[in-house]
Amino acid sequence: MGPETTPCDLVTVPARQGLEAVDILRRGADNEAVGPVLHDGACAVLGFLVPPGTAAAWDVPGSACTETDGRGFRVPAEPPVVGGGWLLPPAAEATVTDPAVLRAALDQAARLIEAADNCR
């Protein structure tokens, strides 16, 4: 790790909602809105890298935000999840996802999933 690494927190969500949120973010006006995204080995959970301090105010139902302060998780890095990997690897500038943008995308994703499930 060089001095260009950036500390971050980690928002984890079920993969279905996470993948929907990635699609929403990537379709947005700003293609840079989504930062690195991790997946676990079973692809059951996705993790979005967000700025440090996000965990203190994170309250999105169905998701969790973990503080990594001082625990050595920095971007860019090898995926910290054993058996996992990057769904979207860190870019050279190693930006993270804006928490407000992620919150809106996760809310929209949850509504889309609920609507889809109610149409069956």
Coordinates of C-alpha atoms in Angstrom, one line a residue:
M1 CA 0.0 0.0 0.0
G2 CA 1.3 3.4 -0.9
P3 CA 0.5 6.8 0.6
E4 CA -2.4 7.1 -1.9
T5 CA -4.6 4.6 0.0
T6 CA -7.7 5.9 1.6
P7 CA -9.4 4.8 4.8
C8 CA -13.1 3.9 4.5
D9 CA -16.2 2.4 6.1
L10 CA -18.1 -0.5 4.5
V11 CA -21.8 -0.7 3.8
T12 CA -23.1 -4.2 3.4
V13 CA -26.4 -5.2 1.8
P14 CA -28.0 -8.4 0.4
A15 CA -26.7 -9.0 -3.1
R16 CA -30.1 -8.5 -4.9
Q17 CA -30.6 -5.0 -3.5
G18 CA -26.9 -4.2 -3.9
L19 CA -26.8 -5.2 -7.6
E20 CA -30.0 -3.2 -8.2
A21 CA -28.3 -0.2 -6.5
V22 CA -25.2 -0.6 -8.6
D23 CA -27.3 -0.5 -11.7
I24 CA -29.1 2.6 -10.5
L25 CA -25.9 4.4 -9.7
R26 CA -24.3 3.5 -13.0
R27 CA -27.3 4.7 -14.9
G28 CA -27.1 8.0 -13.1
A29 CA -25.9 11.3 -14.7
D30 CA -22.5 10.8 -13.1
N31 CA -20.9 7.5 -13.9
E32 CA -18.3 8.1 -11.2
A33 CA -21.0 8.0 -8.5
V34 CA -20.3 4.4 -7.5
G35 CA -16.9 3.5 -5.9
P36 CA -15.4 0.1 -5.3
V37 CA -17.9 -2.7 -4.5
L38 CA -17.0 -6.0 -2.9
H39 CA -18.8 -9.4 -3.0
D40 CA -18.5 -12.3 -0.7
G41 CA -17.6 -15.7 -2.1
A42 CA -21.3 -16.9 -2.4
C43 CA -22.3 -13.5 -3.9
A44 CA -25.0 -13.3 -1.2
V45 CA -23.7 -9.9 0.1
L46 CA -22.2 -6.8 -1.5
G47 CA -20.1 -4.2 0.3
F48 CA -19.9 -0.6 -0.8
L49 CA -16.9 1.4 0.2
V50 CA -17.9 4.8 1.7
P51 CA -16.1 7.6 3.5
P52 CA -14.8 7.1 7.1
G53 CA -17.4 8.2 9.6
T54 CA -20.4 7.1 7.6
A55 CA -21.2 4.3 10.1
A56 CA -22.0 6.8 12.8
A57 CA -25.1 8.0 11.0
W58 CA -26.0 5.1 8.8
D59 CA -29.6 3.9 9.4
V60 CA -30.8 2.3 6.1
P61 CA -33.0 -0.7 6.9
G62 CA -31.7 -4.0 5.6
S63 CA -28.1 -2.8 5.5
A64 CA -25.2 -2.3 7.9
C65 CA -22.3 0.1 7.9
T66 CA -19.1 -1.0 9.6
E67 CA -16.4 1.4 10.8
T68 CA -13.0 0.3 9.8
D69 CA -11.2 3.1 11.6
G70 CA -7.7 2.1 12.6
R71 CA -8.3 -1.5 11.5
G72 CA -6.2 -1.3 8.4
F73 CA -8.9 -1.5 5.7
R74 CA -7.8 1.0 3.1
V75 CA -8.6 1.6 -0.6
P76 CA -7.1 0.3 -2.9
A77 CA -6.4 -3.0 -1.4
E78 CA -6.9 -6.7 -1.9
P79 CA -10.5 -7.7 -1.1
P80 CA -10.6 -8.1 2.7
V81 CA -13.3 -10.8 2.5
V82 CA -11.9 -14.3 2.4
G83 CA -13.1 -16.0 -0.7
G84 CA -14.6 -12.8 -2.0
G85 CA -13.6 -10.3 -4.6
W86 CA -14.3 -7.0 -6.3
L87 CA -17.6 -6.6 -8.2
L88 CA -16.2 -3.1 -9.1
P89 CA -12.5 -2.8 -8.4
P90 CA -11.0 0.4 -7.1
A91 CA -10.2 2.9 -9.7
A92 CA -6.8 4.6 -9.9
E93 CA -8.1 7.6 -8.0
A94 CA -9.7 5.2 -5.4
T95 CA -12.8 7.2 -4.8
V96 CA -15.5 5.8 -2.5
T97 CA -19.3 6.0 -2.9
D98 CA -21.1 9.1 -1.6
P99 CA -23.3 7.9 1.3
A100 CA -26.2 10.2 0.4
V101 CA -26.1 8.9 -3.2
L102 CA -25.9 5.3 -2.0
R103 CA -28.7 5.7 0.5
A104 CA -31.0 7.0 -2.3
A105 CA -30.0 4.2 -4.7
L106 CA -30.6 1.5 -2.0
D107 CA -34.0 3.0 -1.2
Q108 CA -34.9 3.0 -4.9
A109 CA -33.6 -0.6 -5.2
A110 CA -35.7 -1.7 -2.2
R111 CA -38.9 -0.2 -3.8
L112 CA -38.1 -1.9 -7.2
I113 CA -37.6 -5.3 -5.6
E114 CA -40.8 -4.9 -3.5
A115 CA -42.7 -4.0 -6.6
A116 CA -41.3 -6.9 -8.6
D117 CA -42.1 -9.3 -5.8
N118 CA -45.7 -8.1 -5.5
C119 CA -46.2 -8.7 -9.3
R120 CA -45.8 -12.4 -9.0

